[in-house]
Coordinates of C-alpha atoms and ligand atoms in Angstrom, one line a residue:
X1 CA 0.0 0.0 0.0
X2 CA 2.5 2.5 0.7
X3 CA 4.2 1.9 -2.8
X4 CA 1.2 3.0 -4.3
X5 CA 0.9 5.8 -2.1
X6 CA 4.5 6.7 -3.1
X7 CA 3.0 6.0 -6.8
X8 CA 0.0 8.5 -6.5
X9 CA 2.5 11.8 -5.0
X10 CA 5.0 11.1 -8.1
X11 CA 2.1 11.5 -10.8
X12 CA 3.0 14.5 -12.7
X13 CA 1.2 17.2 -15.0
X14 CA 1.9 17.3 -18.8
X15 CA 3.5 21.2 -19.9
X16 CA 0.2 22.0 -20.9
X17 CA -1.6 21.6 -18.0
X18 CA 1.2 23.2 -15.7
X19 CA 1.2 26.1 -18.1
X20 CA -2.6 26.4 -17.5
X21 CA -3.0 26.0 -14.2
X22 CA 0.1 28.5 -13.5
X23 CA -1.0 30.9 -16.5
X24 CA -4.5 30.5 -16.1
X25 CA -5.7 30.1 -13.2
X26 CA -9.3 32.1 -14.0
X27 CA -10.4 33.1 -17.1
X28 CA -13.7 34.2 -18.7
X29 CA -16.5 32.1 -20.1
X30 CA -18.7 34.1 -23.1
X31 CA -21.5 32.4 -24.0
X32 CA -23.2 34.3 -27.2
X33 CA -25.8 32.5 -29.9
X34 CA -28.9 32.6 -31.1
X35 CA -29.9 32.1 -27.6
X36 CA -29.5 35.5 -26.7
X37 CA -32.2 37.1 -28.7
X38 CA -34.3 34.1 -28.4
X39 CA -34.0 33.5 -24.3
X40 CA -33.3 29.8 -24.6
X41 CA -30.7 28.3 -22.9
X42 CA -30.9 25.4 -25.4
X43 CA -31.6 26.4 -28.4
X44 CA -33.8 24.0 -30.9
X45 CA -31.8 24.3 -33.7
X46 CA -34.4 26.0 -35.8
X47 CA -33.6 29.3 -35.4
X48 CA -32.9 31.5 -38.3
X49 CA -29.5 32.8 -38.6
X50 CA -31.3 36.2 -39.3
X51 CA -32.0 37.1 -35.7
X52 CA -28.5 36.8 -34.8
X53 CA -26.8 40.6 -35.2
X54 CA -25.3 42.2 -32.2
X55 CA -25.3 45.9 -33.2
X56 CA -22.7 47.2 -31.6
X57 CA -20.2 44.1 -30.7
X58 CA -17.7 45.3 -28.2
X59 CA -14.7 42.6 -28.1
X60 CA -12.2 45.4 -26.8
X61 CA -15.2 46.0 -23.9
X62 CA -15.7 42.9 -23.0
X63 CA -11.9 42.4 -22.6
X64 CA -10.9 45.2 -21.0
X65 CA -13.9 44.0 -18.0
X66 CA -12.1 40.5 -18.1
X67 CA -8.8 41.9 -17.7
X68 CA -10.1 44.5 -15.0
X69 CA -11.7 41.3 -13.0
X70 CA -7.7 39.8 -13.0
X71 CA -8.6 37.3 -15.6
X72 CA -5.9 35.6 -18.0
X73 CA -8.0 34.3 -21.2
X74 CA -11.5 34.1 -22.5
X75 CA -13.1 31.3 -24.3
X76 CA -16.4 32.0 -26.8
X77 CA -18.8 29.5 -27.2
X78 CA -18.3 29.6 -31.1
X79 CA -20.8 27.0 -31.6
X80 CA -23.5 26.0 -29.2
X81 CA -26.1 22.9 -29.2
X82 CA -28.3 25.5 -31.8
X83 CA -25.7 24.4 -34.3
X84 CA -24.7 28.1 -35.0
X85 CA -21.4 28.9 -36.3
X86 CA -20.4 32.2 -35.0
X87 CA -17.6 32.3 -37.9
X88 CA -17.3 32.1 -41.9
X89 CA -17.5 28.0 -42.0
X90 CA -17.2 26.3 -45.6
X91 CA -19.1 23.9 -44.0
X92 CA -22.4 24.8 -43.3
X93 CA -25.1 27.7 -44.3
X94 CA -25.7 28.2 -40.7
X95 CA -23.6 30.3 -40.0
X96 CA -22.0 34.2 -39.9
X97 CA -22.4 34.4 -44.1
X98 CA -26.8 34.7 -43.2
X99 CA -26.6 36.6 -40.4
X100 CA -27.5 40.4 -41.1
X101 CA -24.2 40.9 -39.1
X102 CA -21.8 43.4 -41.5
X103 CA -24.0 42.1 -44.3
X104 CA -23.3 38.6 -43.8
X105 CA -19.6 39.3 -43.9
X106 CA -19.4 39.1 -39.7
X107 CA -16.7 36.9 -37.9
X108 CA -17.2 36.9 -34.4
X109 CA -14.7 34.7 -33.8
X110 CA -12.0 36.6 -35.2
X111 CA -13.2 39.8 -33.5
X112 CA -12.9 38.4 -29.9
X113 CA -9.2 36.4 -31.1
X114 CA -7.9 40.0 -32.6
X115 CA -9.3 42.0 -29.4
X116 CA -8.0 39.4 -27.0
X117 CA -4.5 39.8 -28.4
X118 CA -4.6 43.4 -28.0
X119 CA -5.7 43.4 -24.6
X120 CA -3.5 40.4 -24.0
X121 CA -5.5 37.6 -23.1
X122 CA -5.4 33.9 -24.0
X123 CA -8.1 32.9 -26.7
X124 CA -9.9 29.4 -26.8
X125 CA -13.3 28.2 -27.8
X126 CA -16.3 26.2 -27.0
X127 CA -17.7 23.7 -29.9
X128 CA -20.8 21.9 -28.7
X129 CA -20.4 17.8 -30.1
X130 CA -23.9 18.0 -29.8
X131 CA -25.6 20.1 -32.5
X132 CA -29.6 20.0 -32.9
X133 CA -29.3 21.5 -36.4
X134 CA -26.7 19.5 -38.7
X135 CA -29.1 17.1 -40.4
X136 CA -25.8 14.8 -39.7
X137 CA -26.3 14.9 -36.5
X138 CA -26.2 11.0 -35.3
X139 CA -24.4 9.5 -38.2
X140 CA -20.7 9.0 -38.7
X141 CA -20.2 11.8 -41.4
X142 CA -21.4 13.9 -38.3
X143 CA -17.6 13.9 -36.7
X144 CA -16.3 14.5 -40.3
X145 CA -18.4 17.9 -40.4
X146 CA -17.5 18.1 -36.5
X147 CA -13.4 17.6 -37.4
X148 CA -13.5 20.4 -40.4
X149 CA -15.2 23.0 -38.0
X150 CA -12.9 22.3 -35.6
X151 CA -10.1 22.2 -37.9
X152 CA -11.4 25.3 -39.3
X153 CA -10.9 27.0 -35.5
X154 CA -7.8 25.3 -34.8
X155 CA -5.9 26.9 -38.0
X156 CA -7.4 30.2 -38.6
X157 CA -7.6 32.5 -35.3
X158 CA -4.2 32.1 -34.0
X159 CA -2.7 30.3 -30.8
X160 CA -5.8 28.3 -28.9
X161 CA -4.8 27.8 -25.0
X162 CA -8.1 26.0 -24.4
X163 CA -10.8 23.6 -26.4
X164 CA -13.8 23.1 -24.7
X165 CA -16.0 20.2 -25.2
X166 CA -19.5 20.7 -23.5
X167 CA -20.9 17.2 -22.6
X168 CA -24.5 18.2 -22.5
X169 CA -27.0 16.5 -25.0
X170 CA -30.5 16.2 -24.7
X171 CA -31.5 13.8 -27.0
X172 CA -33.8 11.2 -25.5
X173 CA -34.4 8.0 -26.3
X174 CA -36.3 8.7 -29.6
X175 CA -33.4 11.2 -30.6
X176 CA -30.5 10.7 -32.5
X177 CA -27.6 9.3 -31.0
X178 CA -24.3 10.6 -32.2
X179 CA -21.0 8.3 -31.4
X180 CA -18.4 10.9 -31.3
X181 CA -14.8 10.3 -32.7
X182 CA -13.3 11.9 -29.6
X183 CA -10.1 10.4 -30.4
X184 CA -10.3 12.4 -33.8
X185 CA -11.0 15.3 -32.2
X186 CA -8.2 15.4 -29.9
X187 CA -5.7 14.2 -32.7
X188 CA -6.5 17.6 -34.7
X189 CA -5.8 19.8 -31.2
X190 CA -2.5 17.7 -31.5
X191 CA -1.5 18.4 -34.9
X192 CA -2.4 22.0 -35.0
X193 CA -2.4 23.3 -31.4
X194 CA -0.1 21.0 -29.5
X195 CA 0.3 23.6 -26.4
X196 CA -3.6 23.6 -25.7
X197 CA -5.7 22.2 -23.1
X198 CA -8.9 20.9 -23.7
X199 CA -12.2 20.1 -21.2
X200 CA -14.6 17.5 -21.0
X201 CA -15.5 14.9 -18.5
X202 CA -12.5 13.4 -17.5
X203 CA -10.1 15.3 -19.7
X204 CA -7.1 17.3 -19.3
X205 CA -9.3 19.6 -18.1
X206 CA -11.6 17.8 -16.0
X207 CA -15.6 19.2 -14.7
X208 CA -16.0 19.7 -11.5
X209 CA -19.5 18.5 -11.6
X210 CA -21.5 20.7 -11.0
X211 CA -21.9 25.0 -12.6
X212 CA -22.8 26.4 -9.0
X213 CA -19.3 26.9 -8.4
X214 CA -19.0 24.9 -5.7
X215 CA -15.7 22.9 -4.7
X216 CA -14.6 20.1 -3.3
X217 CA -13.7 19.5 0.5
X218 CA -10.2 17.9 -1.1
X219 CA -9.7 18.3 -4.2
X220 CA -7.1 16.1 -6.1
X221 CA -5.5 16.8 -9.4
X222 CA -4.4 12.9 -9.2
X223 CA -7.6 10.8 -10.0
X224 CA -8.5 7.3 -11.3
X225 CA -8.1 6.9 -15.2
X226 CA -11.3 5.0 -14.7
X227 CA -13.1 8.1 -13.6
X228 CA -16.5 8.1 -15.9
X229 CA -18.7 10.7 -16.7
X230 CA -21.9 11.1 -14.6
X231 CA -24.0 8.3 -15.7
X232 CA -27.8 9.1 -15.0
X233 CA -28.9 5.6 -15.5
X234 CA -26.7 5.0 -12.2
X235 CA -27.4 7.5 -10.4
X236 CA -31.2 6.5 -11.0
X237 CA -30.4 2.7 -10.3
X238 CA -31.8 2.4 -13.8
X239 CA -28.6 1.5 -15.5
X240 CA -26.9 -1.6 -15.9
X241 CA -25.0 -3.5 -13.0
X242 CA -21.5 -2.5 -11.6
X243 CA -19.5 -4.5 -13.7
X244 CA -17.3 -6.7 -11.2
X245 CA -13.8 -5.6 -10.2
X246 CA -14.6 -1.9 -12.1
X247 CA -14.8 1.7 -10.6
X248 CA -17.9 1.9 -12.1
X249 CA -19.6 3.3 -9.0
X250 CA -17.6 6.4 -9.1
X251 CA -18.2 9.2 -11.4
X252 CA -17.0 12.9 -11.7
X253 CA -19.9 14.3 -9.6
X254 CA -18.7 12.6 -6.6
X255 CA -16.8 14.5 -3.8
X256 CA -14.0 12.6 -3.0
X257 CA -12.8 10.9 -6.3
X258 CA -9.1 11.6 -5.6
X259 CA -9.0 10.2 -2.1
X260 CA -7.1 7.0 -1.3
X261 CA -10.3 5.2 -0.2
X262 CA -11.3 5.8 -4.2
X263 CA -7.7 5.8 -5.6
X264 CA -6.7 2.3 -3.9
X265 CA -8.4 0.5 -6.1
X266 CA -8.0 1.8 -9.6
X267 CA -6.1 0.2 -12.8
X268 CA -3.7 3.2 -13.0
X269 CA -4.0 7.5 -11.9
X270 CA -4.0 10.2 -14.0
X271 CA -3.3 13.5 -13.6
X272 CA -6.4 15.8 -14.9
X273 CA -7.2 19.1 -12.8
X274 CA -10.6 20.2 -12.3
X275 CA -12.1 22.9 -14.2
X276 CA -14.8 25.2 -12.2
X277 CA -17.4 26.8 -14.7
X278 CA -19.9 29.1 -13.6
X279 CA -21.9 31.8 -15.2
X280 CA -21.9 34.9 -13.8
X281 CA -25.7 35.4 -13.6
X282 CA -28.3 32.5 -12.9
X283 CA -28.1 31.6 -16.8
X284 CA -25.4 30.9 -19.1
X285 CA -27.1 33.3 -22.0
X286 CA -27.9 36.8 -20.9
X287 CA -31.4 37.5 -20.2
X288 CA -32.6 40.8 -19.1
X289 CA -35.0 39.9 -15.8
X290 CA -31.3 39.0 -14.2
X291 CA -29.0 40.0 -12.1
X292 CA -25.3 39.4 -11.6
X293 CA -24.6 37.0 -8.4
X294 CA -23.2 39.4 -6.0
X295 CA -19.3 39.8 -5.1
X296 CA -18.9 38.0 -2.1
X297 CA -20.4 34.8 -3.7
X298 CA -17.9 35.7 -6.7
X299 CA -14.7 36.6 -4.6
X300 CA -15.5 33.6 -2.0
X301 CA -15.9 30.9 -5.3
X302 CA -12.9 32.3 -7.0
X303 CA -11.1 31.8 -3.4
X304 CA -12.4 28.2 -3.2
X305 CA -11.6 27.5 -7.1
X306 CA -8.5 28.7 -7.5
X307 CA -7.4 28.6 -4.3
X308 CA -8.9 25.1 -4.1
X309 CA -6.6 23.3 -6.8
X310 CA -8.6 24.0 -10.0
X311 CA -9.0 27.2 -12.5
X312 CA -12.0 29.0 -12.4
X313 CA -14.0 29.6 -15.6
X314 CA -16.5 32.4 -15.0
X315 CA -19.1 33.0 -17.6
X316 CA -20.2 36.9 -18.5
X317 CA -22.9 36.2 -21.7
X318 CA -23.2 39.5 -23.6
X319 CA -26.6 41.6 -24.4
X320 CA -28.4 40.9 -27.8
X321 CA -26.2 44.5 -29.0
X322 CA -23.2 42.8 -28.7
X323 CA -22.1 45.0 -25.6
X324 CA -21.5 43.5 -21.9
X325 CA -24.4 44.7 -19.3
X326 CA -23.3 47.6 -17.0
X327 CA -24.1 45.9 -13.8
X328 CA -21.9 43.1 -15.3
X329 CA -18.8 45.5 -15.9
X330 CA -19.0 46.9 -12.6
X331 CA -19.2 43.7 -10.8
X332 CA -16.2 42.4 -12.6
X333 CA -14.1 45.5 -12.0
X334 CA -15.1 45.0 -8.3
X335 CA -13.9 41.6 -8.2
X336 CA -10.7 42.2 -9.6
X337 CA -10.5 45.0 -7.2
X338 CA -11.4 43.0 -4.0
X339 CA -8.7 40.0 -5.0
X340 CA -6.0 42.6 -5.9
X341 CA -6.2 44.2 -2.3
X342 CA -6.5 41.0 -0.8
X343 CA -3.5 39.4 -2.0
X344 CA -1.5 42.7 -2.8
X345 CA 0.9 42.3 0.1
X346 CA 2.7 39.3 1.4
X347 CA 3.5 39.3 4.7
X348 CA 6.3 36.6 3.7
X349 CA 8.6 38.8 2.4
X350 CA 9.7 40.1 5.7
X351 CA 9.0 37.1 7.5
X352 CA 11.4 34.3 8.7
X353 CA 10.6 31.1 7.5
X354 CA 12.0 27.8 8.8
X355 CA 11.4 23.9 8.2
X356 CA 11.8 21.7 11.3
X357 CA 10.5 17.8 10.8
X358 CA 7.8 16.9 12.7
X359 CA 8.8 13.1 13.5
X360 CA 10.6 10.5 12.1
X361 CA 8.3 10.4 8.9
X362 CA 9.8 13.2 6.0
X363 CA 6.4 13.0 5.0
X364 CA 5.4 15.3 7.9
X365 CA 6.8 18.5 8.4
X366 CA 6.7 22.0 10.5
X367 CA 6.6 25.0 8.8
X368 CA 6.6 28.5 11.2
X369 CA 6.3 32.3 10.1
X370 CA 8.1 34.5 12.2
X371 CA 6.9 37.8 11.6
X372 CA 8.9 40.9 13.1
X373 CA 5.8 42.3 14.5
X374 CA 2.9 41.4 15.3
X375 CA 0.3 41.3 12.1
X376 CA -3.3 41.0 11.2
X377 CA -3.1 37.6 9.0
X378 CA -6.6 37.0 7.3
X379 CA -5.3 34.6 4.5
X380 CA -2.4 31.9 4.2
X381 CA -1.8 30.6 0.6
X382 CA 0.4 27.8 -0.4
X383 CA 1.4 26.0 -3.3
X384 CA 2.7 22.4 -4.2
X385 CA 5.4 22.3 -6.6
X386 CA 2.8 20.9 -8.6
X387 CA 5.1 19.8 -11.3
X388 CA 6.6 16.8 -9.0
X389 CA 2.8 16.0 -8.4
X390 CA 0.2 16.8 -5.4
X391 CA 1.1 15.0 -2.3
X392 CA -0.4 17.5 1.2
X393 CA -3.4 15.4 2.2
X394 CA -3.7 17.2 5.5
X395 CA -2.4 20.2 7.2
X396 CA -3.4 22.4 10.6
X397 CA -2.8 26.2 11.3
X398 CA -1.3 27.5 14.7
X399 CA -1.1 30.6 15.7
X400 CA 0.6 32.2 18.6
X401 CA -1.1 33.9 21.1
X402 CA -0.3 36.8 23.4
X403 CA 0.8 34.5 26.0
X404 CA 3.1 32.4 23.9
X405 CA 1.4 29.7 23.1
X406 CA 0.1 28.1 19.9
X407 CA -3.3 27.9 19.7
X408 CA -5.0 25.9 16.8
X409 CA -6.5 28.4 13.6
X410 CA -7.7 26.3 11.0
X411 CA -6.9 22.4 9.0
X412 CA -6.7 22.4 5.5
X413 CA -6.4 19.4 3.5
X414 CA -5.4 19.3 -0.2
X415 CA -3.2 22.0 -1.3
X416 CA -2.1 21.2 -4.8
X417 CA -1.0 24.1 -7.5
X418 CA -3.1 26.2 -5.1
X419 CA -4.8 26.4 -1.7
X420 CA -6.0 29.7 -0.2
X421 CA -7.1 29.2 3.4
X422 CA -9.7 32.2 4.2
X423 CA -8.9 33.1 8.4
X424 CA -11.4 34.8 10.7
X425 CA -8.2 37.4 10.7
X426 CA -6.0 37.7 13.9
X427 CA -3.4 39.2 15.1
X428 CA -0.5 37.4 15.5
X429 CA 3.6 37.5 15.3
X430 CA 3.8 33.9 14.6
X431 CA 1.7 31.3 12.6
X432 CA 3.0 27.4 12.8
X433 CA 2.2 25.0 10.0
X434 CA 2.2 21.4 10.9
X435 CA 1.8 19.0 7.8
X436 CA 0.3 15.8 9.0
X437 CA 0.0 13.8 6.3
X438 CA 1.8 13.6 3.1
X439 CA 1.6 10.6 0.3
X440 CA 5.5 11.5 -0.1
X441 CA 8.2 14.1 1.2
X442 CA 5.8 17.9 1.0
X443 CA 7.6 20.3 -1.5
X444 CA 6.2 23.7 -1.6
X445 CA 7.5 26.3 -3.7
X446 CA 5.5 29.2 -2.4
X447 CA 4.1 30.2 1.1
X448 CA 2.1 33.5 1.3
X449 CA 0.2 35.1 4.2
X450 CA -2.1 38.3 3.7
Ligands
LIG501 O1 -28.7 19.2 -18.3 N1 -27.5 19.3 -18.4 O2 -26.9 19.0 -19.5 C1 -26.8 19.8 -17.3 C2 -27.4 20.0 -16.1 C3 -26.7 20.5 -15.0 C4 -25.3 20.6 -15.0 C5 -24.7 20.4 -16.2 C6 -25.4 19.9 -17.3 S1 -24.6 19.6 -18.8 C7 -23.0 19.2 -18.3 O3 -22.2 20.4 -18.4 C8 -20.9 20.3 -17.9 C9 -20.2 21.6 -18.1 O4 -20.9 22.5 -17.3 C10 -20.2 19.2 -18.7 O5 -20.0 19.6 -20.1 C11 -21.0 17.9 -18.7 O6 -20.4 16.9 -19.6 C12 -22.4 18.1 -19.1 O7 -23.1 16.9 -18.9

């Protein structure tokens, strides 16, 4: 058992996901369509490309509020499950060449790429597998059509840092089931963006599991290869038997996938961050009757996203005009505002810092923060040098009170690329970290306090 324990700490990220979760640790969601001058959050499919002409599109507006909220990249959903292609495809009618849009000339796609480089952001897209307009849809030239729109994206707006492939589909029973060629898909993303990341179930971007934007207790990085997608028919009891001697019984909605209890048993780990996605108003298309959700439910989810071991994927959907709502800007600018102050000054960097072991085991350790006066501390941040893989499964928080002795502050458990532990703050000149329990000698490579 402890071999495999050893095993689990030494599984590593690829360069591509290192790069993302260090480069982009929150970036912005856009989710624009026909939906947003219809209302529907799903579109049917049968909407005419005529209704969809935003005005006055604002690229440069919508990324100067993403780079004012301290994000790193956006990614446009450039096709949704309407089917709608918000670019010039060769492949399809349904598209920007019958949209009213610059007289059918539009390209939204390029508009956002070109404004993101100018306001230097990261650019990626969303193409729904699922598409409820493409008469292919459910037959095997389907992934052919799928492969030259993607191919089309992958080789004509510039460097993609992330693909994202949405899992929803609501065909029933009596709809038309499409077999995607996944494997094809991912081979294009290869050939013509090899640096990219893409999302999906259990990719190299993983879902959380849920678009609340709520986190995991622990959340691992390090997770069985077996992991499966929710399966409703399970979760119903409706679905087939657990085969025998299979992880079937886990799937990515559950909250501890990563923990040894679930980990023991699988036929090899993978490394395959989660992705938090949230919109943020209650929909994912912008409707009018809505609000944005306020700042401390944004501020605490980014604190528990990316300071919980995954990147944080917020989604701002823009008004039929083209332009982000006001409300929407604001909020943005606040958040960005509220995590710059927060984390703006280290109290590290005048601190000493000293390792001590703990026992016998190198896999625990003591970490304390001398401060040379006494401070208010409201946050501690650390960091796993994530590259030689996520091995803190448990750590507690001391601080030291005015009569010189440590009192217990807080317990954290995973810390991964990124844990940000949130303190009722206190004023202290000395905070103790213990780390009591490691799958294999703890290596941090940055400790913060705020
Ligand atoms: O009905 N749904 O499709 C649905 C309801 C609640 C939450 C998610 C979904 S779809 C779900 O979206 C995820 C991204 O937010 C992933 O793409 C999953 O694969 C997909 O099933």
């Amino acid at each position: 058992m402890t071999d495999f324990i050893k095993q689990a700490a030494h599984v590593k990220p690829s360069a591509n996901q290192l790069r993302h979760l260090k480069e982009t640790p929150f970036y912005a969601f856009v989710h624009f369509s026909p939906n947003t001058f219809t209302g529907l959050e799903w579109g049917t499919g049968e909407e005419s490309p005529s209704i969809f002409n935003p005005t006055e599109l604002d690229c440069d507006g919508w990324c100067e509020a993403f780079v004012s909220a301290g994000m790193k990249g956006v990614i446009l959903t450039a096709k949704h499950h309407d089917g709608f292609c918000l670019w010039q495809s060769k492949y399809t009618e349904h598209c920007m060449k019958n949209s009213p849009y610059k007289n059918g000339k539009g390209d939204i796609v390029k508009e956002l790429s070109d404004a993101c480089r100018r306001h230097g952001l990261k650019f990626g897209f969303y193409l729904s597998p699922w598409d409820r307009n493409s008469k292919l849809y459910g037959t095997d030239e389907y992934n052919e059509y799928y492969k030259n729109q993607l191919t089309e994206l992958l080789t004509n707006y510039g460097d993609i840092f992330h693909v994202w492939f949405d899992g929803a589909c609501g065909e029933g029973p009596n709809g038309k089931k499409q077999v995607y060629d996944f494997d094809g898909f991912l081979a294009l993303i290869e050939k013509y963006q090899p640096n990219a990341t893409y999302f999906n179930d259990k990719g190299i971007i993983r879902w959380c599991g849920n678009e609340s934007g709520s986190t995991r207790y622990a959340e691992w990085a390090v997770v069985p290869s077996e992991l499966c997608p929710l399966n409703m028919n399970i979760q119903t009891g409706a679905g087939p038997l657990y085969k025998k001697g299979t992880l079937d019984y886990m799937y990515n909605m559950d909250d501890n996938i990563g923990a040894l209890s679930n980990i023991l048993y699988s036929k090899g780990l993978v490394f395959s961050p989660a992705e938090v996605d949230m919109s943020i108003r209650p929909g994912w298309f912008y409707h009018e009757d809505e609000e944005p959700h306020s700042l401390e439910r944004l501020f605490n989810t980014y604190i528990h996203s990316v300071g919980g071991n995954t990147t944080f994927n917020l989604n701002v959907p823009p008004m039929p005009n083209g332009k982000l709502n006001e409300k929407d800007i604001i909020r943005l600018k606040e958040l960005g505002e509220m995590i710059k102050k927060s984390f703006e000054n280290d109290l590290c960097k005048d601190a000493e810092i000293s390792y001590l072991p703990y026992s016998d085991s190198e896999t625990q350790q003591i970490i304390d923060i001398e401060f040379k006066e006494i401070q208010e501390v409201k946050y501690l941040e650390l960091h796993e040098k994530i590259e030689e893989g996520q091995r803190i499964e448990n750590f507690i928080v001391y601080r030291l009170d005015e009569d010189g002795i440590f009192q217990k502050f807080d317990e954290g458990t995973t810390v991964g690329s990124n844990r940000i532990m949130k303190f009722n703050p206190c004023k202290t000149n000395k905070l103790r970290i213990i780390i009591t329990s490691s799958r294999d000698v703890p290596i941090l490579d940055q400790i913060s306090v705020y």
